[in-house]
């Protein structure tokens, strides 16, 4: 709910209040962001008290010794009038200076969200407050948009700059929002990494000075995801104040958290000012991306639950909103570029037998794309690989009872391609230099209308020709040498590229709403809310090693729901880490996401095929809980354990994964903790899982009546057809007992073996199902 008058503005969500007011000089003073206030709470009581002059400060008005912009919590601030913190704007004003002074001129409240011309926004039931500020000297206006998503406990903010002067001005920095909070000894959590190590969480103490989180690669990037949070000192997964922020944007982003000498913490978020320079002509306006904010006093999990709901309800849109995602098989790691129709159909047939629902043909099906050195840009079917074309091939996949999906990398071109030979000018490059390569490719210049039209036509015609229900949209290099022949001012390149990208995605996918779009950028190089406005799921990482995924998926889970994370079971030893992990663990980790498989099924043993068939059947049974249940990172008291949990919407079912990273000798016992269930009686059991006997080598002699050569043929053959069952536990208990924690059976420590010993070892895991039972039972 929004309550406003000419002086105070109060924005309430179900559990939070956001409050600011106009000062007597017309600046917007931030008063409060936190737990929901009472109706009678008064702004003067909550405001920072200004009762003394701060030394070494610049006064805004010489008659007012306590009013210095540097020591006020503000909603928006300027350069050059006494506030020395980072400003949300840097505008070259008509007089050539960088001094601005935006003060209040009015407000309005509108129902719903207000869409933008150039960028996607959150949508759904909301109220929007628009507060207009005007520069005291020039006809320049800033409209601050606040959309309140009450149920979701989310407030979004963005700013629009309007140039009503008669001259062009230059924008060197225009943030989406600025917010000043009193310090709580914050820790800032960011998601950082690179290729195959995306979204690892890092904590930064907020001390005096500035901590930034930004990208310069042209995308939201695998280096630093735009999302971050501020947690009060000592907050943990369950307790404490947490403020979280994200940006509906896929390009270069910038956030800064700055603590000043008055112990106020300024938060800025928006487009990265790095290499940014925008000419705003008279009567034009500049839209900034929407910043999404949430506050929780229930710790990190509480914050995550709010963002998860918000993304499922107010960011992801179209036919796939809240819809269960299909279990897919992607042929990339099975074949790379080396396939033909026979190989593909064999793979698809086996996938179908295991219960897979969607077959995805990855890179290599078009042009001369037989290595990553050629073919990008030419989306005509390679008839050596698919002799009867895409339509016929898609029909064959459909005839097997599978849906069909296709990979594209539409934003890129290889120099060895028909497209590049015909249109070298479509590539991003400087007129004066040989362009640098990344993964042997150039970026197509989406600032050019002709390039955008080409992509829309090429991709669109393949989608219409064949029966395609899923697209993987890849983007495999960072932008360099940003330059477009389509624009005069190259400081506009990065932002115009992203506006072009959104236009292309909208033109291709809005008319084809049945298609499930999974975006990808060498894995999670563009995992952001902007892409999620078009693609309901994103390939989280090229790294499918489950132990690495424990970090990657946990990192993403702070800000993004499991329904958005593509997660696949792949081969072991793993292609990037060489780590050998049990099939059960690969499945357990991938099931906390949108499950897929990505390996050559023909090499599976009969026992592994049975295993995967059971995994898929299990996942189908609980898919909704995994994808849309309430996900929490559970506390564990040991550093070699990770515990994740999903609770169904009706709170009657809990799925808990308990993962062991490295085994320790004589490991002490573990507990299964489950929180958030409805009151009542629960049946708890372990998901049955196979133990492959080859893993135990010579140790098998302890459980078999005969001695076997640990490297011998017999053990190898037996391993293909025979397995042991890991310890299955089952209990009846209350929700409270589960909350307190059920002690689990001991782990194997070398002193004996029986069916009540859990066999985890390095990288082992168990999955537990807790389901409510009728009291009469
Ligand atoms: C990227 C993707 C992979 C795969 C390859 C194909 O690396 O992240 O999943 O599609 O491209 O070239």
mmCIF file of C-alpha atoms in Angstrom, residues 163-344:
data_model
loop_
_atom_site.group_PDB
_atom_site.id
_atom_site.type_symbol
_atom_site.label_atom_id
_atom_site.label_comp_id
_atom_site.label_asym_id
_atom_site.label_seq_id
_atom_site.Cartn_x
_atom_site.Cartn_y
_atom_site.Cartn_z
ATOM 1 C CA UNK A 163 15.488 16.640 -20.837
ATOM 2 C CA UNK A 164 13.048 19.529 -21.256
ATOM 3 C CA UNK A 165 15.821 22.036 -21.991
ATOM 4 C CA UNK A 166 16.507 23.189 -25.542
ATOM 5 C CA UNK A 167 19.959 21.670 -25.623
ATOM 6 C CA UNK A 168 21.509 18.247 -25.613
ATOM 7 C CA UNK A 169 23.051 17.091 -22.368
ATOM 8 C CA UNK A 170 25.517 14.289 -21.711
ATOM 9 C CA UNK A 171 24.804 11.556 -19.209
ATOM 10 C CA UNK A 172 27.968 10.044 -17.809
ATOM 11 C CA UNK A 173 26.184 8.179 -15.032
ATOM 12 C CA UNK A 174 22.518 7.561 -14.379
ATOM 13 C CA UNK A 175 21.771 4.976 -11.710
ATOM 14 C CA UNK A 176 18.438 3.246 -11.228
ATOM 15 C CA UNK A 177 18.354 3.994 -7.552
ATOM 16 C CA UNK A 178 20.157 5.403 -4.539
ATOM 17 C CA UNK A 179 19.323 4.446 -0.990
ATOM 18 C CA UNK A 180 20.979 5.432 2.295
ATOM 19 C CA UNK A 181 20.617 3.136 5.293
ATOM 20 C CA UNK A 182 22.003 3.532 8.791
ATOM 21 C CA UNK A 183 24.896 1.119 9.275
ATOM 22 C CA UNK A 184 24.246 -2.298 10.836
ATOM 23 C CA UNK A 185 27.809 -3.552 10.502
ATOM 24 C CA UNK A 186 26.728 -5.015 7.213
ATOM 25 C CA UNK A 187 28.283 -7.906 5.382
ATOM 26 C CA UNK A 188 27.794 -7.665 1.629
ATOM 27 C CA UNK A 189 27.303 -10.996 -0.159
ATOM 28 C CA UNK A 190 28.111 -11.125 -3.859
ATOM 29 C CA UNK A 191 28.118 -13.902 -6.473
ATOM 30 C CA UNK A 192 31.469 -14.012 -8.241
ATOM 31 C CA UNK A 193 33.373 -16.382 -10.474
ATOM 32 C CA UNK A 194 34.114 -17.114 -14.086
ATOM 33 C CA UNK A 195 33.489 -19.849 -16.628
ATOM 34 C CA UNK A 196 32.595 -23.161 -14.887
ATOM 35 C CA UNK A 197 32.843 -21.513 -11.483
ATOM 36 C CA UNK A 198 29.961 -19.091 -11.546
ATOM 37 C CA UNK A 199 28.021 -17.674 -8.622
ATOM 38 C CA UNK A 200 30.324 -18.616 -5.777
ATOM 39 C CA UNK A 201 29.236 -16.598 -2.779
ATOM 40 C CA UNK A 202 31.689 -14.126 -1.242
ATOM 41 C CA UNK A 203 31.277 -11.912 1.792
ATOM 42 C CA UNK A 204 32.720 -8.417 2.086
ATOM 43 C CA UNK A 205 32.622 -6.451 5.343
ATOM 44 C CA UNK A 206 31.223 -2.990 4.750
ATOM 45 C CA UNK A 207 33.680 -0.638 6.324
ATOM 46 C CA UNK A 208 34.565 2.984 5.534
ATOM 47 C CA UNK A 209 34.983 3.445 1.810
ATOM 48 C CA UNK A 210 33.322 1.852 -1.170
ATOM 49 C CA UNK A 211 32.766 -1.780 -2.152
ATOM 50 C CA UNK A 212 31.615 -2.227 -5.739
ATOM 51 C CA UNK A 213 30.059 -5.097 -7.653
ATOM 52 C CA UNK A 214 30.097 -4.584 -11.386
ATOM 53 C CA UNK A 215 30.630 -6.021 -14.830
ATOM 54 C CA UNK A 216 32.302 -4.607 -17.921
ATOM 55 C CA UNK A 217 32.054 -7.599 -20.280
ATOM 56 C CA UNK A 218 28.930 -6.371 -22.064
ATOM 57 C CA UNK A 219 26.783 -8.883 -20.181
ATOM 58 C CA UNK A 220 25.684 -9.215 -16.584
ATOM 59 C CA UNK A 221 28.612 -11.643 -16.508
ATOM 60 C CA UNK A 222 29.931 -14.736 -14.774
ATOM 61 C CA UNK A 223 32.501 -12.502 -13.040
ATOM 62 C CA UNK A 224 30.004 -10.667 -10.828
ATOM 63 C CA UNK A 225 26.287 -11.332 -10.920
ATOM 64 C CA UNK A 226 24.205 -8.148 -10.494
ATOM 65 C CA UNK A 227 22.424 -9.506 -7.395
ATOM 66 C CA UNK A 228 23.835 -8.798 -3.939
ATOM 67 C CA UNK A 229 22.655 -8.520 -0.375
ATOM 68 C CA UNK A 230 23.497 -6.720 2.825
ATOM 69 C CA UNK A 231 23.094 -8.743 6.008
ATOM 70 C CA UNK A 232 23.381 -7.202 9.437
ATOM 71 C CA UNK A 233 26.290 -8.414 11.538
ATOM 72 C CA UNK A 234 25.540 -11.903 12.904
ATOM 73 C CA UNK A 235 22.594 -12.524 10.576
ATOM 74 C CA UNK A 236 22.428 -16.126 9.432
ATOM 75 C CA UNK A 237 20.152 -18.278 7.291
ATOM 76 C CA UNK A 238 17.285 -18.005 9.790
ATOM 77 C CA UNK A 239 17.754 -14.783 11.740
ATOM 78 C CA UNK A 240 18.615 -11.167 11.233
ATOM 79 C CA UNK A 241 17.992 -8.223 8.932
ATOM 80 C CA UNK A 242 18.773 -8.794 5.292
ATOM 81 C CA UNK A 243 18.370 -6.331 2.414
ATOM 82 C CA UNK A 244 18.750 -7.744 -1.084
ATOM 83 C CA UNK A 245 18.989 -6.086 -4.469
ATOM 84 C CA UNK A 246 18.903 -7.174 -8.068
ATOM 85 C CA UNK A 247 18.627 -5.490 -11.442
ATOM 86 C CA UNK A 248 16.332 -6.312 -14.361
ATOM 87 C CA UNK A 249 19.200 -5.909 -16.779
ATOM 88 C CA UNK A 250 21.577 -8.117 -18.774
ATOM 89 C CA UNK A 251 24.347 -5.665 -19.619
ATOM 90 C CA UNK A 252 27.179 -3.939 -17.784
ATOM 91 C CA UNK A 253 25.933 -3.295 -14.284
ATOM 92 C CA UNK A 254 27.306 -1.391 -11.339
ATOM 93 C CA UNK A 255 26.517 -1.384 -7.653
ATOM 94 C CA UNK A 256 28.348 0.483 -4.961
ATOM 95 C CA UNK A 257 28.003 0.252 -1.210
ATOM 96 C CA UNK A 258 29.655 3.164 0.522
ATOM 97 C CA UNK A 259 29.897 3.814 4.242
ATOM 98 C CA UNK A 260 30.651 7.407 5.121
ATOM 99 C CA UNK A 261 31.985 9.046 8.238
ATOM 100 C CA UNK A 262 28.456 9.508 9.627
ATOM 101 C CA UNK A 263 27.993 5.701 9.459
ATOM 102 C CA UNK A 264 25.402 5.915 6.738
ATOM 103 C CA UNK A 265 25.564 3.281 4.047
ATOM 104 C CA UNK A 266 24.758 4.409 0.524
ATOM 105 C CA UNK A 267 23.642 1.808 -1.986
ATOM 106 C CA UNK A 268 23.681 2.596 -5.691
ATOM 107 C CA UNK A 269 22.597 0.257 -8.438
ATOM 108 C CA UNK A 270 22.265 0.676 -12.181
ATOM 109 C CA UNK A 271 23.999 0.661 -15.541
ATOM 110 C CA UNK A 272 27.784 0.677 -15.258
ATOM 111 C CA UNK A 273 29.117 4.196 -15.930
ATOM 112 C CA UNK A 274 32.327 2.591 -17.239
ATOM 113 C CA UNK A 275 32.687 3.635 -20.933
ATOM 114 C CA UNK A 276 29.172 5.010 -20.738
ATOM 115 C CA UNK A 277 28.358 8.339 -22.311
ATOM 116 C CA UNK A 278 24.851 9.067 -23.490
ATOM 117 C CA UNK A 279 23.703 12.086 -25.425
ATOM 118 C CA UNK A 280 20.234 13.064 -24.351
ATOM 119 C CA UNK A 281 18.724 15.409 -26.883
ATOM 120 C CA UNK A 282 16.183 18.066 -26.037
ATOM 121 C CA UNK A 283 12.734 16.537 -25.264
ATOM 122 C CA UNK A 284 14.170 13.030 -24.970
ATOM 123 C CA UNK A 285 14.178 10.803 -21.924
ATOM 124 C CA UNK A 286 16.512 8.133 -20.613
ATOM 125 C CA UNK A 287 15.124 5.029 -18.906
ATOM 126 C CA UNK A 288 17.199 3.125 -16.372
ATOM 127 C CA UNK A 289 16.742 -0.571 -15.589
ATOM 128 C CA UNK A 290 14.474 -1.579 -12.764
ATOM 129 C CA UNK A 291 16.134 -2.366 -9.451
ATOM 130 C CA UNK A 292 14.388 -4.968 -7.297
ATOM 131 C CA UNK A 293 14.686 -4.715 -3.511
ATOM 132 C CA UNK A 294 13.501 -6.871 -0.671
ATOM 133 C CA UNK A 295 13.897 -6.764 3.079
ATOM 134 C CA UNK A 296 13.521 -9.654 5.502
ATOM 135 C CA UNK A 297 14.031 -9.901 9.252
ATOM 136 C CA UNK A 298 14.059 -13.681 8.930
ATOM 137 C CA UNK A 299 17.617 -14.077 7.744
ATOM 138 C CA UNK A 300 19.030 -15.139 4.420
ATOM 139 C CA UNK A 301 16.496 -17.896 3.780
ATOM 140 C CA UNK A 302 13.662 -15.485 4.541
ATOM 141 C CA UNK A 303 15.060 -13.070 1.963
ATOM 142 C CA UNK A 304 15.562 -15.852 -0.597
ATOM 143 C CA UNK A 305 11.964 -17.054 -0.208
ATOM 144 C CA UNK A 306 10.734 -13.551 -1.022
ATOM 145 C CA UNK A 307 12.901 -13.217 -4.121
ATOM 146 C CA UNK A 308 11.997 -16.738 -5.274
ATOM 147 C CA UNK A 309 8.274 -16.025 -5.102
ATOM 148 C CA UNK A 310 8.723 -12.671 -6.764
ATOM 149 C CA UNK A 311 10.659 -14.123 -9.691
ATOM 150 C CA UNK A 312 8.178 -16.971 -10.189
ATOM 151 C CA UNK A 313 5.196 -14.590 -10.030
ATOM 152 C CA UNK A 314 6.401 -11.219 -11.266
ATOM 153 C CA UNK A 315 9.422 -11.751 -13.530
ATOM 154 C CA UNK A 316 8.958 -15.051 -15.388
ATOM 155 C CA UNK A 317 6.040 -14.653 -17.774
ATOM 156 C CA UNK A 318 4.163 -16.314 -20.594
ATOM 157 C CA UNK A 319 2.995 -19.887 -21.031
ATOM 158 C CA UNK A 320 5.824 -21.283 -18.911
ATOM 159 C CA UNK A 321 5.086 -19.229 -15.827
ATOM 160 C CA UNK A 322 4.713 -21.594 -12.830
ATOM 161 C CA UNK A 323 4.670 -24.517 -15.236
ATOM 162 C CA UNK A 324 6.674 -27.657 -14.554
ATOM 163 C CA UNK A 325 9.759 -27.850 -16.736
ATOM 164 C CA UNK A 326 10.345 -30.924 -18.888
ATOM 165 C CA UNK A 327 13.151 -33.373 -18.109
ATOM 166 C CA UNK A 328 15.517 -33.014 -21.012
ATOM 167 C CA UNK A 329 18.411 -34.807 -22.569
ATOM 168 C CA UNK A 330 20.974 -32.546 -24.234
ATOM 169 C CA UNK A 331 23.323 -34.170 -26.739
ATOM 170 C CA UNK A 332 26.270 -31.745 -26.273
ATOM 171 C CA UNK A 333 28.460 -33.676 -23.863
ATOM 172 C CA UNK A 334 27.574 -36.945 -25.587
ATOM 173 C CA UNK A 335 28.679 -35.855 -29.072
ATOM 174 C CA UNK A 336 30.103 -32.334 -29.152
ATOM 175 C CA UNK A 337 30.217 -31.717 -32.940
ATOM 176 C CA UNK A 338 30.548 -35.342 -33.945
ATOM 177 C CA UNK A 339 27.068 -36.656 -34.731
ATOM 178 C CA UNK A 340 24.767 -37.729 -37.498
ATOM 179 C CA UNK A 341 21.092 -38.516 -37.619
ATOM 180 C CA UNK A 342 21.610 -42.143 -36.662
ATOM 181 C CA UNK A 343 23.598 -41.248 -33.541
ATOM 182 C CA UNK A 344 21.039 -38.660 -32.529
#
